[in-house]
Short mmCIF file of C-alpha atoms in Angstrom, two decimals:
data_model
loop_
_atom_site.label_atom_id
_atom_site.label_comp_id
_atom_site.label_asym_id
_atom_site.label_seq_id
_atom_site.Cartn_x
_atom_site.Cartn_y
_atom_site.Cartn_z
CA UNK G 1 -4.59 -32.15 71.05
CA UNK G 2 -6.17 -33.43 67.94
CA UNK G 3 -8.59 -30.60 67.92
CA UNK G 4 -5.65 -28.29 67.79
CA UNK G 5 -4.13 -30.27 64.67
CA UNK G 6 -7.63 -30.32 62.83
CA UNK G 7 -7.76 -26.77 63.51
CA UNK G 8 -4.36 -25.90 62.13
CA UNK G 9 -4.91 -28.26 58.79
CA UNK G 10 -8.25 -26.31 58.45
CA UNK G 11 -6.81 -22.95 58.56
CA UNK G 12 -3.94 -24.05 56.12
CA UNK G 13 -6.39 -25.07 53.76
CA UNK G 14 -8.75 -21.94 54.24
CA UNK G 15 -5.63 -20.02 53.36
CA UNK G 16 -4.95 -21.86 50.16
CA UNK G 17 -8.25 -21.96 49.08
CA UNK G 18 -8.13 -17.86 49.38
CA UNK G 19 -4.79 -17.66 47.58
CA UNK G 20 -6.29 -19.93 44.69
CA UNK G 21 -9.21 -17.83 44.79
CA UNK G 22 -7.46 -14.40 44.62
CA UNK G 23 -5.31 -15.83 41.77
CA UNK G 24 -8.27 -16.85 39.99
CA UNK G 25 -9.96 -13.51 40.14
CA UNK G 26 -6.90 -11.74 39.08
CA UNK G 27 -6.38 -13.96 36.09
CA UNK G 28 -10.15 -13.17 35.32
CA UNK G 29 -9.90 -9.50 35.71
CA UNK G 30 -6.62 -9.75 33.35
CA UNK G 31 -8.73 -11.52 30.79
CA UNK G 32 -11.49 -8.68 30.88
CA UNK G 33 -9.21 -6.25 30.77
CA UNK G 34 -7.68 -7.81 27.40
CA UNK G 35 -11.23 -8.40 25.97
CA UNK G 36 -12.07 -4.88 26.41
CA UNK G 37 -9.19 -3.49 25.17
CA UNK G 38 -9.82 -5.78 22.05
CA UNK G 39 -13.36 -4.00 21.72
CA UNK G 40 -12.08 -0.73 22.07
CA UNK G 41 -9.66 -1.15 19.19
CA UNK G 42 -12.93 -1.88 17.03
CA UNK G 43 -14.63 1.46 18.23
CA UNK G 44 -11.88 4.11 18.43
CA UNK G 45 -13.04 7.42 19.38
CA UNK G 46 -11.10 9.97 17.53
CA UNK G 47 -13.04 13.29 18.88
CA UNK G 48 -11.99 11.85 22.39
CA UNK G 49 -8.37 11.12 21.77
CA UNK G 50 -7.90 14.22 19.79
CA UNK G 51 -9.04 16.22 22.82
CA UNK G 52 -6.39 14.71 24.98
CA UNK G 53 -3.82 14.72 22.21
CA UNK G 54 -4.75 18.88 21.68
CA UNK G 55 -4.23 19.59 25.83
CA UNK G 56 -0.57 18.29 25.39
CA UNK G 57 0.42 18.84 21.51
CA UNK G 58 2.52 21.59 22.47
CA UNK G 59 4.29 19.54 25.42
CA UNK G 60 4.63 16.68 23.01
CA UNK G 61 6.55 18.62 20.31
CA UNK G 62 8.91 20.31 23.16
CA UNK G 63 9.58 16.58 24.67
CA UNK G 64 10.31 15.26 21.42
CA UNK G 65 12.81 17.95 20.61
CA UNK G 66 14.65 17.43 24.03
CA UNK G 67 14.51 13.35 23.51
CA UNK G 68 16.00 13.44 19.99
CA UNK G 69 18.59 16.29 20.90
CA UNK G 70 19.96 13.82 23.26
CA UNK G 71 20.47 11.35 20.28
CA UNK G 72 21.73 13.95 17.90
CA UNK G 73 24.54 15.01 20.66
CA UNK G 74 25.72 11.60 20.61
CA UNK G 75 26.33 11.84 16.88
CA UNK G 76 27.68 15.35 16.93
CA UNK G 77 30.36 16.29 14.31
CA UNK G 78 33.63 17.01 16.07
CA UNK G 79 37.49 17.47 15.24
CA UNK G 80 38.53 13.96 14.61
CA UNK G 81 42.42 14.21 15.15
CA UNK G 82 45.78 12.14 14.14
CA UNK G 83 44.79 11.90 10.58
CA UNK G 84 46.95 11.52 7.71
CA UNK G 85 44.82 14.17 5.52
CA UNK G 86 42.83 17.10 6.48
CA UNK G 87 44.01 20.56 7.86
CA UNK G 88 47.07 20.88 10.15
CA UNK G 89 46.59 20.30 13.76
CA UNK G 90 48.32 23.52 15.38
CA UNK G 91 48.96 21.14 18.55
CA UNK G 92 51.30 18.61 16.13
CA UNK G 93 53.68 21.07 15.49
CA UNK G 94 56.46 19.15 17.50
CA UNK G 95 54.98 15.77 15.87
CA UNK G 96 55.36 17.13 12.43
CA UNK G 97 59.11 18.09 13.43
CA UNK G 98 60.10 14.56 14.05
CA UNK G 99 58.41 13.24 11.28
CA UNK G 100 55.11 12.05 12.54
CA UNK G 101 52.72 11.90 9.91
CA UNK G 102 49.45 11.81 11.49
CA UNK G 103 49.27 15.54 12.26
CA UNK G 104 45.96 16.47 10.54
CA UNK G 105 42.29 16.90 11.72
CA UNK G 106 39.26 16.93 10.10
CA UNK G 107 35.46 17.19 10.77
CA UNK G 108 33.52 14.08 11.47
CA UNK G 109 31.45 11.70 13.48
CA UNK G 110 32.60 10.77 16.78
CA UNK G 111 34.59 7.46 16.57
CA UNK G 112 34.42 7.01 20.49
CA UNK G 113 31.95 4.51 20.65
CA UNK G 114 31.76 5.17 24.47
CA UNK G 115 29.91 8.26 23.64
CA UNK G 116 27.13 6.10 22.00
CA UNK G 117 24.13 4.23 23.77
CA UNK G 118 24.53 0.79 23.35
CA UNK G 119 21.21 -0.04 25.42
CA UNK G 120 17.88 1.67 25.23
CA UNK G 121 16.84 3.34 28.58
CA UNK G 122 14.08 1.33 30.48
CA UNK G 123 11.23 3.94 31.63
CA UNK G 124 8.45 2.82 33.85
CA UNK G 125 5.48 4.73 34.64
CA UNK G 126 3.65 3.62 37.59
CA UNK G 127 0.34 5.33 38.13
CA UNK G 128 -2.44 5.53 40.15
CA UNK G 129 -5.90 4.44 38.79
CA UNK G 130 -7.27 3.98 42.17
CA UNK G 131 -11.18 4.51 42.78
CA UNK G 132 -10.59 8.29 44.33
CA UNK G 133 -9.14 9.30 40.84
CA UNK G 134 -12.60 8.80 39.27
CA UNK G 135 -14.41 10.04 42.39
CA UNK G 136 -12.18 13.17 42.84
CA UNK G 137 -11.83 14.17 39.23
CA UNK G 138 -14.02 17.28 40.11
CA UNK G 139 -10.02 18.90 40.20
CA UNK G 140 -9.04 16.86 36.98
CA UNK G 141 -6.57 14.81 38.59
CA UNK G 142 -7.72 11.76 36.51
CA UNK G 143 -7.90 13.75 33.15
CA UNK G 144 -4.69 15.42 33.72
CA UNK G 145 -2.96 12.17 34.54
CA UNK G 146 -4.64 10.76 31.29
CA UNK G 147 -3.44 13.51 28.89
CA UNK G 148 0.24 13.20 30.49
CA UNK G 149 -0.07 9.20 29.52
CA UNK G 150 -0.86 10.59 26.07
CA UNK G 151 2.39 12.99 26.20
CA UNK G 152 4.32 10.56 27.18
CA UNK G 153 3.24 7.78 24.54
CA UNK G 154 3.36 10.34 21.58
CA UNK G 155 6.69 11.68 22.50
CA UNK G 156 8.40 8.39 22.35
CA UNK G 157 6.99 7.29 19.17
CA UNK G 158 9.83 6.42 17.00
CA UNK G 159 12.40 6.32 19.62
CA UNK G 160 12.19 2.59 20.56
CA UNK G 161 15.85 1.94 20.18
CA UNK G 162 16.62 4.55 22.49
CA UNK G 163 13.91 4.10 25.11
CA UNK G 164 11.54 1.43 25.79
CA UNK G 165 8.83 1.87 28.39
CA UNK G 166 5.95 0.19 30.45
CA UNK G 167 2.94 1.82 31.94
CA UNK G 168 1.73 0.16 35.22
CA UNK G 169 -1.54 0.95 37.32
CA UNK G 170 -1.60 0.31 40.95
CA UNK G 171 -5.05 0.57 43.10
CA UNK G 172 -6.66 -0.46 46.12
CA UNK G 173 -7.31 -3.86 44.00
CA UNK G 174 -3.78 -4.78 42.79
CA UNK G 175 -0.28 -3.17 42.82
CA UNK G 176 0.60 -4.35 39.47
CA UNK G 177 -1.64 -3.63 36.42
CA UNK G 178 0.15 -3.65 33.32
CA UNK G 179 -1.36 -1.29 30.74
CA UNK G 180 1.43 -1.37 28.48
CA UNK G 181 3.99 -4.21 29.05
CA UNK G 182 7.88 -2.97 28.74
CA UNK G 183 8.97 -3.00 25.27
CA UNK G 184 5.42 -3.40 23.93
CA UNK G 185 4.58 -0.09 23.34
CA UNK G 186 1.18 0.56 21.51
CA UNK G 187 1.67 0.84 17.51
CA UNK G 188 -0.76 3.69 16.76
CA UNK G 189 -3.38 6.04 17.75
CA UNK G 190 -5.91 3.39 18.24
CA UNK G 191 -3.98 1.24 20.62
CA UNK G 192 -2.77 4.17 22.52
CA UNK G 193 -6.64 5.02 22.98
CA UNK G 194 -7.37 1.56 23.96
CA UNK G 195 -4.86 1.87 26.72
CA UNK G 196 -6.26 5.27 28.19
CA UNK G 197 -9.94 4.05 28.03
CA UNK G 198 -8.70 0.59 30.05
CA UNK G 199 -6.88 2.87 32.55
CA UNK G 200 -9.93 5.22 32.82
CA UNK G 201 -12.28 2.17 33.28
CA UNK G 202 -10.33 0.64 35.82
CA UNK G 203 -10.27 3.65 37.97
CA UNK G 204 -14.36 4.28 37.65
CA UNK G 205 -14.72 0.75 39.09
CA UNK G 206 -12.05 0.18 41.46
CA UNK G 207 -12.46 -0.52 45.21
CA UNK G 208 -11.35 1.18 47.95
CA UNK G 209 -7.68 0.92 49.12
CA UNK G 210 -4.11 1.84 48.12
CA UNK G 211 -1.26 0.05 46.67
CA UNK G 212 1.34 3.11 46.13
CA UNK G 213 4.42 1.40 48.24
CA UNK G 214 3.93 -2.03 47.11
CA UNK G 215 3.63 -0.76 43.47
CA UNK G 216 6.74 1.36 44.01
CA UNK G 217 8.74 -1.27 45.52
CA UNK G 218 8.04 -3.82 42.73
CA UNK G 219 8.74 -1.39 39.93
CA UNK G 220 12.13 -0.81 41.38
CA UNK G 221 12.90 -4.39 41.60
CA UNK G 222 11.55 -5.27 38.27
CA UNK G 223 13.03 -2.42 35.99
CA UNK G 224 16.55 -3.49 36.69
CA UNK G 225 16.26 -7.66 36.05
CA UNK G 226 17.46 -6.53 32.48
CA UNK G 227 20.11 -4.54 31.27
CA UNK G 228 19.90 -1.06 30.34
CA UNK G 229 21.64 2.13 29.59
CA UNK G 230 19.61 3.81 32.56
CA UNK G 231 16.80 3.25 34.54
CA UNK G 232 13.66 5.35 35.44
CA UNK G 233 11.00 5.04 37.44
CA UNK G 234 7.90 7.73 37.92
CA UNK G 235 5.58 6.88 40.71
CA UNK G 236 2.15 8.88 40.31
CA UNK G 237 -0.40 8.66 43.68
CA UNK G 238 -3.17 10.57 45.05
CA UNK G 239 -3.25 8.61 47.95
CA UNK G 240 -3.40 9.85 51.61
CA UNK G 241 -0.01 7.71 52.70
CA UNK G 242 -0.71 8.45 56.47
CA UNK G 243 -4.33 7.18 56.26
CA UNK G 244 -3.00 3.61 55.17
CA UNK G 245 -0.05 3.92 57.75
CA UNK G 246 2.83 4.77 55.08
CA UNK G 247 5.19 7.48 56.20
CA UNK G 248 6.79 9.42 53.20
CA UNK G 249 10.09 8.00 54.83
CA UNK G 250 9.05 4.39 54.01
CA UNK G 251 8.09 5.63 50.39
CA UNK G 252 11.49 7.31 50.19
CA UNK G 253 13.29 4.44 51.11
CA UNK G 254 11.81 1.94 48.80
CA UNK G 255 12.29 4.31 45.71
CA UNK G 256 16.03 4.77 46.49
CA UNK G 257 16.83 1.39 47.63
CA UNK G 258 18.52 0.43 44.64
CA UNK G 259 21.15 3.07 43.40
CA UNK G 260 21.13 2.19 39.64
CA UNK G 261 17.46 3.84 39.54
CA UNK G 262 16.30 7.33 38.91
CA UNK G 263 12.89 7.01 40.93
CA UNK G 264 10.64 10.16 41.02
CA UNK G 265 7.53 10.34 43.06
CA UNK G 266 4.90 12.52 41.99
CA UNK G 267 1.60 13.38 44.52
CA UNK G 268 -1.54 14.72 43.10
CA UNK G 269 -3.41 15.51 46.00
CA UNK G 270 -1.04 15.33 48.90
CA UNK G 271 1.10 18.75 48.81
CA UNK G 272 2.36 17.97 52.57
CA UNK G 273 3.75 14.37 51.80
CA UNK G 274 4.94 15.84 48.50
CA UNK G 275 6.94 18.20 50.69
CA UNK G 276 8.10 15.93 53.20
CA UNK G 277 9.28 13.45 50.35
CA UNK G 278 11.62 16.48 49.21
CA UNK G 279 13.20 15.89 52.49
CA UNK G 280 13.69 12.34 52.49
CA UNK G 281 14.53 11.69 48.47
CA UNK G 282 18.28 12.41 47.57
#
């Protein structure tokens, strides 16, 4: 009996030690990432960023038009009715006959504030920066992902009052790598370049493994912790889910568990899984 108790204590101590070591490694990785990003701020490669930017320049312009038009529609001019001055409102003939004065209409901005967005929309881009993204970049998957992140960051510049976002990486090493924290968008091209470099660097050095499912679960849970006009999660992965014992149904359930969240899964190299997901997702 004494031996059994000793063994139990030893296992508990070992588990606790492993937990401490894991947390220390994660903190060290975070510090290295921050230090690397600071160094990259001093060594901004204009040509490299411009190359990515030009790939999606047209799409950036198109997306900005769409995002800005959403705001414009909120403030569009319309007929304001029930006024004492302006054009006579044909619908108010009876009111005029009984002596009502508020029978005019005029053009102006909406006065119904229920049409206006009081809180920003929260966007979470949860993207794959696993080792396979770099290893199999022969098909351009990592390059396309980086160009897409440039497109999103550039498109949302100046619209922070309407949209706040985060860019979270996931790989075999972690399910939560905050390259851009929610509401802390990079201020200029130099900082946006540093984000791209940090993501690319992680993919180049990441160990094998996958955390697509846990990243999706966490993203859905985290995004609703603060109030917003709307919630969006975009999960990108190139993982062979079944190779890690995950079914498309598992991922679909994880992404649709919170009805307030608009969740979208994008698979880069798994057309079969993507097709099956379309049957599972609402």
